[in-house]
Amino acid sequence: MSVSRTAVVAVEEIFALRWAVLRTGLPRETAVYPEDALPGTFHIAAYDEAGAVRGCATFFPDTFPGEAATAYRFRGMGSAPEVRGQGFGGAALTAGLRECAARGAALAWCHGRTSASDFYRHMGFERVGEEYLLEPSGLHYDFVTKDLLRD
């Protein structure tokens, strides 16, 4: 299975995947993020050949602590368990970074799960600061990149 396309979509398009993979076993409302309603927020879906959403991410304007540059933070990034390691998460992130650049951002960042550290480093992100607990999803680091894949 491979990524057939990515797109900027409405939150409803990615919500089922977000809830299933990032809030497994928790009530549906735990997958509703306050940032979903912010001006400037956008959502990315990565699709398989059959048109199913297999990867997703949500991006919104948010300054990175200590930086004056225009920044986007992302959260809710994940891929369906059956396609992990097949490029769907990376495709959603890459498409989101391009969209951030098109919207004038100089950097992008996230509170990334410690377990995803290798993925973020592979994608060109730098780990910043100390590890911390972020409920309900566990241990995290902040990750930041200024490589927004400008066209």
PDB file of C-alpha atoms in Angstrom:
ATOM      1  CA  MET A   1       0.000   0.000   0.000  1.00  0.00           C
ATOM      2  CA  SER A   2       1.300   3.457  -0.807  1.00  0.00           C
ATOM      3  CA  VAL A   3       0.333   7.112  -0.528  1.00  0.00           C
ATOM      4  CA  SER A   4      -1.700   8.190  -3.547  1.00  0.00           C
ATOM      5  CA  ARG A   5      -2.174  11.838  -2.557  1.00  0.00           C
ATOM      6  CA  THR A   6      -2.349  14.375   0.259  1.00  0.00           C
ATOM      7  CA  ALA A   7      -4.772  17.256   0.650  1.00  0.00           C
ATOM      8  CA  VAL A   8      -5.831  20.090   2.924  1.00  0.00           C
ATOM      9  CA  VAL A   9      -9.220  18.948   4.221  1.00  0.00           C
ATOM     10  CA  ALA A  10     -11.946  19.726   6.735  1.00  0.00           C
ATOM     11  CA  VAL A  11     -11.417  18.257  10.207  1.00  0.00           C
ATOM     12  CA  GLU A  12     -14.318  15.863   9.631  1.00  0.00           C
ATOM     13  CA  GLU A  13     -12.246  14.122   6.944  1.00  0.00           C
ATOM     14  CA  ILE A  14      -9.477  13.167   9.387  1.00  0.00           C
ATOM     15  CA  PHE A  15     -11.378  12.956  12.665  1.00  0.00           C
ATOM     16  CA  ALA A  16     -12.107   9.207  12.693  1.00  0.00           C
ATOM     17  CA  LEU A  17      -8.429   8.382  12.162  1.00  0.00           C
ATOM     18  CA  ARG A  18      -7.289  10.951  14.746  1.00  0.00           C
ATOM     19  CA  TRP A  19      -9.634   9.510  17.351  1.00  0.00           C
ATOM     20  CA  ALA A  20      -8.802   5.893  16.545  1.00  0.00           C
ATOM     21  CA  VAL A  21      -5.014   6.185  16.648  1.00  0.00           C
ATOM     22  CA  LEU A  22      -4.344   9.061  19.044  1.00  0.00           C
ATOM     23  CA  ARG A  23      -7.115   8.653  21.613  1.00  0.00           C
ATOM     24  CA  THR A  24      -7.541   4.884  21.494  1.00  0.00           C
ATOM     25  CA  GLY A  25     -10.159   3.737  23.972  1.00  0.00           C
ATOM     26  CA  LEU A  26     -10.968   7.272  25.126  1.00  0.00           C
ATOM     27  CA  PRO A  27     -14.242   9.140  24.617  1.00  0.00           C
ATOM     28  CA  ARG A  28     -14.766  10.776  21.217  1.00  0.00           C
ATOM     29  CA  GLU A  29     -14.592  14.299  22.682  1.00  0.00           C
ATOM     30  CA  THR A  30     -10.949  13.753  23.699  1.00  0.00           C
ATOM     31  CA  ALA A  31     -10.075  13.887  19.995  1.00  0.00           C
ATOM     32  CA  VAL A  32     -11.676  17.330  19.547  1.00  0.00           C
ATOM     33  CA  TYR A  33      -8.896  19.902  19.854  1.00  0.00           C
ATOM     34  CA  PRO A  34      -9.529  23.555  20.784  1.00  0.00           C
ATOM     35  CA  GLU A  35      -7.168  24.525  17.944  1.00  0.00           C
ATOM     36  CA  ASP A  36      -9.577  23.023  15.389  1.00  0.00           C
ATOM     37  CA  ALA A  37     -11.662  26.208  15.610  1.00  0.00           C
ATOM     38  CA  LEU A  38      -8.795  28.721  15.453  1.00  0.00           C
ATOM     39  CA  PRO A  39      -8.391  30.989  12.430  1.00  0.00           C
ATOM     40  CA  GLY A  40      -5.544  29.711  10.278  1.00  0.00           C
ATOM     41  CA  THR A  41      -5.881  26.074  11.345  1.00  0.00           C
ATOM     42  CA  PHE A  42      -5.665  23.504   8.572  1.00  0.00           C
ATOM     43  CA  HIS A  43      -5.791  19.710   8.433  1.00  0.00           C
ATOM     44  CA  ILE A  44      -3.874  17.351   6.152  1.00  0.00           C
ATOM     45  CA  ALA A  45      -5.000  13.917   5.023  1.00  0.00           C
ATOM     46  CA  ALA A  46      -2.809  11.299   3.345  1.00  0.00           C
ATOM     47  CA  TYR A  47      -4.814   8.832   1.242  1.00  0.00           C
ATOM     48  CA  ASP A  48      -4.172   5.315  -0.004  1.00  0.00           C
ATOM     49  CA  GLU A  49      -4.991   4.129  -3.549  1.00  0.00           C
ATOM     50  CA  ALA A  50      -8.567   3.267  -2.503  1.00  0.00           C
ATOM     51  CA  GLY A  51      -9.184   6.804  -1.229  1.00  0.00           C
ATOM     52  CA  ALA A  52      -9.077   5.957   2.489  1.00  0.00           C
ATOM     53  CA  VAL A  53      -7.460   8.404   4.922  1.00  0.00           C
ATOM     54  CA  ARG A  54      -4.398   6.614   6.320  1.00  0.00           C
ATOM     55  CA  GLY A  55      -2.404   9.565   7.707  1.00  0.00           C
ATOM     56  CA  CYS A  56      -3.350  12.915   9.215  1.00  0.00           C
ATOM     57  CA  ALA A  57      -2.092  16.039  10.947  1.00  0.00           C
ATOM     58  CA  THR A  58      -3.513  19.354  12.171  1.00  0.00           C
ATOM     59  CA  PHE A  59      -1.514  22.615  11.887  1.00  0.00           C
ATOM     60  CA  PHE A  60      -2.259  25.983  13.496  1.00  0.00           C
ATOM     61  CA  PRO A  61      -0.451  29.304  14.044  1.00  0.00           C
ATOM     62  CA  ASP A  62       1.425  29.228  17.351  1.00  0.00           C
ATOM     63  CA  THR A  63       4.719  30.851  18.268  1.00  0.00           C
ATOM     64  CA  PHE A  64       7.578  28.660  19.422  1.00  0.00           C
ATOM     65  CA  PRO A  65       8.827  29.727  22.883  1.00  0.00           C
ATOM     66  CA  GLY A  66      11.790  32.085  22.553  1.00  0.00           C
ATOM     67  CA  GLU A  67      11.324  32.611  18.784  1.00  0.00           C
ATOM     68  CA  ALA A  68       9.907  35.730  17.175  1.00  0.00           C
ATOM     69  CA  ALA A  69       9.461  34.070  13.771  1.00  0.00           C
ATOM     70  CA  THR A  70       6.044  33.221  12.371  1.00  0.00           C
ATOM     71  CA  ALA A  71       5.421  29.608  13.341  1.00  0.00           C
ATOM     72  CA  TYR A  72       2.911  26.813  13.016  1.00  0.00           C
ATOM     73  CA  ARG A  73       2.514  24.063  15.572  1.00  0.00           C
ATOM     74  CA  PHE A  74       1.060  20.727  14.633  1.00  0.00           C
ATOM     75  CA  ARG A  75      -0.662  18.030  16.610  1.00  0.00           C
ATOM     76  CA  GLY A  76      -2.937  15.105  15.979  1.00  0.00           C
ATOM     77  CA  MET A  77      -0.430  13.573  13.584  1.00  0.00           C
ATOM     78  CA  GLY A  78      -0.738   9.865  13.095  1.00  0.00           C
ATOM     79  CA  SER A  79      -1.168   6.992  10.711  1.00  0.00           C
ATOM     80  CA  ALA A  80      -3.346   3.911  10.714  1.00  0.00           C
ATOM     81  CA  PRO A  81      -1.608   0.994  12.491  1.00  0.00           C
ATOM     82  CA  GLU A  82      -1.836  -1.260   9.433  1.00  0.00           C
ATOM     83  CA  VAL A  83       0.211   1.188   7.315  1.00  0.00           C
ATOM     84  CA  ARG A  84       2.791   2.402   9.847  1.00  0.00           C
ATOM     85  CA  GLY A  85       6.225   2.646   8.304  1.00  0.00           C
ATOM     86  CA  GLN A  86       4.789   2.989   4.792  1.00  0.00           C
ATOM     87  CA  GLY A  87       5.099   6.784   4.507  1.00  0.00           C
ATOM     88  CA  PHE A  88       1.611   8.019   5.327  1.00  0.00           C
ATOM     89  CA  GLY A  89       2.636   9.993   8.432  1.00  0.00           C
ATOM     90  CA  GLY A  90       5.659  11.420   6.615  1.00  0.00           C
ATOM     91  CA  ALA A  91       3.520  12.388   3.625  1.00  0.00           C
ATOM     92  CA  ALA A  92       1.013  14.214   5.859  1.00  0.00           C
ATOM     93  CA  LEU A  93       3.826  16.022   7.667  1.00  0.00           C
ATOM     94  CA  THR A  94       5.627  16.966   4.429  1.00  0.00           C
ATOM     95  CA  ALA A  95       2.414  18.315   2.893  1.00  0.00           C
ATOM     96  CA  GLY A  96       1.730  20.278   6.075  1.00  0.00           C
ATOM     97  CA  LEU A  97       5.214  21.808   6.117  1.00  0.00           C
ATOM     98  CA  ARG A  98       4.768  22.934   2.506  1.00  0.00           C
ATOM     99  CA  GLU A  99       1.415  24.501   3.406  1.00  0.00           C
ATOM    100  CA  CYS A 100       2.992  26.238   6.425  1.00  0.00           C
ATOM    101  CA  ALA A 101       5.634  27.745   4.126  1.00  0.00           C
ATOM    102  CA  ALA A 102       2.956  28.867   1.658  1.00  0.00           C
ATOM    103  CA  ARG A 103       1.211  30.624   4.560  1.00  0.00           C
ATOM    104  CA  GLY A 104       4.385  32.519   5.474  1.00  0.00           C
ATOM    105  CA  ALA A 105       5.715  30.471   8.389  1.00  0.00           C
ATOM    106  CA  ALA A 106       9.425  30.395   9.140  1.00  0.00           C
ATOM    107  CA  LEU A 107       9.299  27.313  11.349  1.00  0.00           C
ATOM    108  CA  ALA A 108       7.086  24.468  12.497  1.00  0.00           C
ATOM    109  CA  TRP A 109       7.056  22.633  15.796  1.00  0.00           C
ATOM    110  CA  CYS A 110       5.221  20.127  17.930  1.00  0.00           C
ATOM    111  CA  HIS A 111       4.954  18.421  21.279  1.00  0.00           C
ATOM    112  CA  GLY A 112       6.070  15.047  19.910  1.00  0.00           C
ATOM    113  CA  ARG A 113       5.773  11.735  21.678  1.00  0.00           C
ATOM    114  CA  THR A 114       9.113  10.459  22.934  1.00  0.00           C
ATOM    115  CA  SER A 115       8.401   7.183  21.137  1.00  0.00           C
ATOM    116  CA  ALA A 116       8.349   9.122  17.818  1.00  0.00           C
ATOM    117  CA  SER A 117      11.746  10.807  18.342  1.00  0.00           C
ATOM    118  CA  ASP A 118      13.446   8.844  15.561  1.00  0.00           C
ATOM    119  CA  PHE A 119      10.655   9.744  13.128  1.00  0.00           C
ATOM    120  CA  TYR A 120      10.937  13.468  13.864  1.00  0.00           C
ATOM    121  CA  ARG A 121      14.726  13.429  13.559  1.00  0.00           C
ATOM    122  CA  HIS A 122      14.394  11.552  10.253  1.00  0.00           C
ATOM    123  CA  MET A 123      12.002  14.267   9.072  1.00  0.00           C
ATOM    124  CA  GLY A 124      14.545  17.010   9.864  1.00  0.00           C
ATOM    125  CA  PHE A 125      13.323  18.125  13.279  1.00  0.00           C
ATOM    126  CA  GLU A 126      15.558  18.995  16.217  1.00  0.00           C
ATOM    127  CA  ARG A 127      14.640  17.921  19.736  1.00  0.00           C
ATOM    128  CA  VAL A 128      14.513  20.917  22.078  1.00  0.00           C
ATOM    129  CA  GLY A 129      14.465  20.899  25.881  1.00  0.00           C
ATOM    130  CA  GLU A 130      13.803  18.185  28.396  1.00  0.00           C
ATOM    131  CA  GLU A 131      11.358  15.294  28.259  1.00  0.00           C
ATOM    132  CA  TYR A 132       7.975  15.955  29.937  1.00  0.00           C
ATOM    133  CA  LEU A 133       4.673  14.225  30.599  1.00  0.00           C
ATOM    134  CA  LEU A 134       1.703  15.400  28.536  1.00  0.00           C
ATOM    135  CA  GLU A 135      -1.586  13.768  29.545  1.00  0.00           C
ATOM    136  CA  PRO A 136      -3.296  11.708  28.304  1.00  0.00           C
ATOM    137  CA  SER A 137      -0.689  10.633  25.737  1.00  0.00           C
ATOM    138  CA  GLY A 138       2.509  10.157  27.746  1.00  0.00           C
ATOM    139  CA  LEU A 139       6.114  11.339  27.513  1.00  0.00           C
ATOM    140  CA  HIS A 140       7.008  14.083  25.011  1.00  0.00           C
ATOM    141  CA  TYR A 141       9.734  16.389  23.763  1.00  0.00           C
ATOM    142  CA  ASP A 142       9.371  19.583  21.759  1.00  0.00           C
ATOM    143  CA  PHE A 143      10.584  19.225  18.171  1.00  0.00           C
ATOM    144  CA  VAL A 144      11.245  22.151  15.813  1.00  0.00           C
ATOM    145  CA  THR A 145      12.307  22.641  12.201  1.00  0.00           C
ATOM    146  CA  LYS A 146      13.030  25.621   9.979  1.00  0.00           C
ATOM    147  CA  ASP A 147      13.109  23.385   6.882  1.00  0.00           C
ATOM    148  CA  LEU A 148       9.593  24.003   5.601  1.00  0.00           C
ATOM    149  CA  LEU A 149      10.124  22.535   2.132  1.00  0.00           C
ATOM    150  CA  ARG A 150       9.484  25.695   0.193  1.00  0.00           C
ATOM    151  CA  ASP A 151       8.675  25.189  -3.474  1.00  0.00           C
TER     152      ASP A 151
END
